[in-house]
Structures are given as structure tokens and as C-alpha cells.
PDB file of C-alpha atoms in Angstrom:
ATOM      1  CA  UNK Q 165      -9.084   4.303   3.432  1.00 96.00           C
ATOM      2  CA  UNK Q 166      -6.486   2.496   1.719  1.00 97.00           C
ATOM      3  CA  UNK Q 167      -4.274  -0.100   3.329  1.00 98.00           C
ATOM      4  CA  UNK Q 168      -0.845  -1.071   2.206  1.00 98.00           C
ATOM      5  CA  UNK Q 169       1.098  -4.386   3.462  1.00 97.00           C
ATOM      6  CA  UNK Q 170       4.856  -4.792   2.853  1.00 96.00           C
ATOM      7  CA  UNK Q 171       7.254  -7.378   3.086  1.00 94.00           C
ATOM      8  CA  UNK Q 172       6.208 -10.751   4.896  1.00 93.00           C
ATOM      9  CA  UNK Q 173       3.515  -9.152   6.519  1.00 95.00           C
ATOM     10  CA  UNK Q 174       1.451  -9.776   3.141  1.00 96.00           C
ATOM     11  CA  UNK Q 175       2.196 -13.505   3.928  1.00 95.00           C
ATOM     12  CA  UNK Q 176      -0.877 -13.789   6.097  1.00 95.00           C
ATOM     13  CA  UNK Q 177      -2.996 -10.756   3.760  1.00 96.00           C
ATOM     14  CA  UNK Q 178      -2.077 -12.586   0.727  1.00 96.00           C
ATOM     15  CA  UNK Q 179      -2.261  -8.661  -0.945  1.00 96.00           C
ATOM     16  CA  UNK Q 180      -0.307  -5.682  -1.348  1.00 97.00           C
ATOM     17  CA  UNK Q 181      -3.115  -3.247  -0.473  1.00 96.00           C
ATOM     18  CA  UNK Q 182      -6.918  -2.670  -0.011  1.00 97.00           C
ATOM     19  CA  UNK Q 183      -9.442  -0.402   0.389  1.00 97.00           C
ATOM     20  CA  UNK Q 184     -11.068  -0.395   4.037  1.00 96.00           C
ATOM     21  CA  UNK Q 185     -14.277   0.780   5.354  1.00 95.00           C
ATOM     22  CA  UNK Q 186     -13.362   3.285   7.373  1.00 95.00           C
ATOM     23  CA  UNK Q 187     -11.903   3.118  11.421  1.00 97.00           C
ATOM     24  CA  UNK Q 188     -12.336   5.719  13.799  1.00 98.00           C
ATOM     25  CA  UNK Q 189      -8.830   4.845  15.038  1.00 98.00           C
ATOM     26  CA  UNK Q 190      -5.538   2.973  14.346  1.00 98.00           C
ATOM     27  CA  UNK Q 191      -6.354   0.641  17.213  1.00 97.00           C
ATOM     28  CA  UNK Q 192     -10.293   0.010  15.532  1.00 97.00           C
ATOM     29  CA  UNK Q 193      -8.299  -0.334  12.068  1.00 98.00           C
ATOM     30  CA  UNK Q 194      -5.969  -3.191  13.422  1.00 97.00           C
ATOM     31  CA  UNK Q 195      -8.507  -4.657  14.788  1.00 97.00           C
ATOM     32  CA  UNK Q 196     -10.686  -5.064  12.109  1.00 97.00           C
ATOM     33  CA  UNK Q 197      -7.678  -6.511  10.054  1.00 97.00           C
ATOM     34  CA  UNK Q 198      -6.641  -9.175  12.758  1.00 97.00           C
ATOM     35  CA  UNK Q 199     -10.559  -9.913  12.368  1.00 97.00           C
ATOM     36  CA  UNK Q 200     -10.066 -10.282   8.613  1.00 97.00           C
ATOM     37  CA  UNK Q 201      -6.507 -12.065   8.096  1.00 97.00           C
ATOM     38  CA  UNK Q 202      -6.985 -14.126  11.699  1.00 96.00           C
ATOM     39  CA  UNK Q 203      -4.680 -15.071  14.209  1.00 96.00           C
ATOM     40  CA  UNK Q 204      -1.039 -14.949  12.743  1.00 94.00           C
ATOM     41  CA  UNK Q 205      -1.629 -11.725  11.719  1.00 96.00           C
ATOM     42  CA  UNK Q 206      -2.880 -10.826  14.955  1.00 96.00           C
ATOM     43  CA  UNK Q 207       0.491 -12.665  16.508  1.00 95.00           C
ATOM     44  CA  UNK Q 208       2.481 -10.104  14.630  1.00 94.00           C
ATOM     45  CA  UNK Q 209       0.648  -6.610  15.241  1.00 95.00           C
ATOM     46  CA  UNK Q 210      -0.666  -7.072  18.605  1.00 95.00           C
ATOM     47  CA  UNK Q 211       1.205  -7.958  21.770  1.00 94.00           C
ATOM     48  CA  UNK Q 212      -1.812  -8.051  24.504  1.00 92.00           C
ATOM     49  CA  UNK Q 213      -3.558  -5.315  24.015  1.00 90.00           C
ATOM     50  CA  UNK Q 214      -0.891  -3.391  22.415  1.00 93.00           C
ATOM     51  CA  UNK Q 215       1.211  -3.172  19.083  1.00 94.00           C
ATOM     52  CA  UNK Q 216       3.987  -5.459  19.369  1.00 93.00           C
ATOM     53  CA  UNK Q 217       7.594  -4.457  18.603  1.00 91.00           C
ATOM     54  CA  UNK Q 218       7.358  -6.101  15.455  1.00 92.00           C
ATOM     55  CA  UNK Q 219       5.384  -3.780  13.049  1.00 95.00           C
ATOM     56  CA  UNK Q 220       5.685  -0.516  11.831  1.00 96.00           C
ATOM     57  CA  UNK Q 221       2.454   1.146  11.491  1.00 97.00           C
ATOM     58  CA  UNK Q 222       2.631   4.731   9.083  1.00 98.00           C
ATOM     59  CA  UNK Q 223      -0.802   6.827   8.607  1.00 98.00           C
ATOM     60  CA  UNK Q 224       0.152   9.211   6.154  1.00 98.00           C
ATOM     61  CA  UNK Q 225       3.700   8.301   5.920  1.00 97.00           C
ATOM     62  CA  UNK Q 226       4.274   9.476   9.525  1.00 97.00           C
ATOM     63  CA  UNK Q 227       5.344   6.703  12.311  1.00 97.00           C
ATOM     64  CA  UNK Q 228       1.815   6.582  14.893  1.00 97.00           C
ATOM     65  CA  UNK Q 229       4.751   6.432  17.516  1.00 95.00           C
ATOM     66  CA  UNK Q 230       4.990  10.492  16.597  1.00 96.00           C
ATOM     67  CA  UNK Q 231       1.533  10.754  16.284  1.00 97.00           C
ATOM     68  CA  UNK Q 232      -0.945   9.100  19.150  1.00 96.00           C
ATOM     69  CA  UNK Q 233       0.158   5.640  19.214  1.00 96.00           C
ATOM     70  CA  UNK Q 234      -3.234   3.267  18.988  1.00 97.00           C
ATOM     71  CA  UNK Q 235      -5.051   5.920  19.804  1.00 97.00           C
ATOM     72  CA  UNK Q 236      -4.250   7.991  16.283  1.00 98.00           C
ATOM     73  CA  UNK Q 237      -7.478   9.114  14.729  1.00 98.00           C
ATOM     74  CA  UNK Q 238      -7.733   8.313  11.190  1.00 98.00           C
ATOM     75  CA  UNK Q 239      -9.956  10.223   8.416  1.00 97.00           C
ATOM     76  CA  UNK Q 240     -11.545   7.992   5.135  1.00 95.00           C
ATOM     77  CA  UNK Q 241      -8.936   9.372   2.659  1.00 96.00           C
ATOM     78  CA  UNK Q 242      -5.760   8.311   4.958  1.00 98.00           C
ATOM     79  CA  UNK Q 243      -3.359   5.737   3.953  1.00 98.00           C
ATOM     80  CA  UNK Q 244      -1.742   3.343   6.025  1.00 98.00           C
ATOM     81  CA  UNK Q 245       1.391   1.258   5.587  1.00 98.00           C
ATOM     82  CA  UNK Q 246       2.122  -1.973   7.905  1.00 97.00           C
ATOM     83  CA  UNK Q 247       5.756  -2.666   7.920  1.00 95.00           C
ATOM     84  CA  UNK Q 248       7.321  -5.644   9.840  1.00 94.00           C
ATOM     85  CA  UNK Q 249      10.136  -3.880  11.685  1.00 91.00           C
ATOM     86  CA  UNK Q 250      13.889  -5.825   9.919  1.00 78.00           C
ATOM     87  CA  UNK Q 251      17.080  -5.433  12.077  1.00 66.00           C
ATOM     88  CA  UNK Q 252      20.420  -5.984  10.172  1.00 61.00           C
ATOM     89  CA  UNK Q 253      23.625  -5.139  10.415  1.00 60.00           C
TER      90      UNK Q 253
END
């Protein structure tokens, strides 16, 4: 599966996207990453146990919100995009 990283989030991946072994879920996928980048980019996707309110996480260009959260199953081919969330006004 192929992972893309946007804005500051590729900070703490130091790339724009990779190729991942494949997850069985979002939740295994994130995971895996915090494993892989460590603990800052752990502070920014997880709050606890769940996704914090500052990432956006898209499998297939559609918001996991919409989909099943963590719990969204994802297939080798998918794609998914890791977006800090940016207020403005």
C-alpha cells in the first residue's frame, strides 16, 4: 500500500510517500508508522488510544471518519493520505 504524508506531518517522516507492507486496518497501519517515525509522530496521530484531532487520515481519498474510523479495513493496493488538520480564517 502506498502512504502519502503532507504538510508538516513529513517533518517527523522526513518523505513525501512510501510503500508499506500491508495492514489489516487503519488502526494496525498507524501503528506500524508511529513504530517507524517514533514518538512525535505518534504525539500527532494518536491521542490515547485514539486518533487525535489533529490529523486527517484519507484511504482512498475518502475521510475514515465516513468510513469505520480506526477500525477501516484496508486492501494492499489502497492509498492513504495523512493530513495535519490547519484552521484559518
Amino acid at each position: 500500500m502506498k502512504v502519502k504524508f503532507f504538510a508538516y506531518i513529513r517533518d517527523y517522516t522526513n518523505s513525501r510517500e512510501i510503500e508499506f507492507g500491508y495492514c489489516k486496518t487503519v488502526r494496525e497501519l498507524l501503528q506500524r508508522l508511529c513504530k517507524k517515525y517514533g514518538q512525535k509522530f505518534k504525539d500527532r496521530v494518536f491521542k490515547g488510544e485514539e486518533l487525535s484531532g489533529e490529523v486527517l487520515i484519507l484511504v482512498n481519498g475518502r475521510d475514515i471518519v465516513h468510513l469505520n474510523h480506526l477500525n477501516t479495513t484496508l486492501n494492499e493496493d489502497d492509498e492513504i493520505c495523512i493530513f495535519p488538520v490547519i484552521a484559518g480564517g
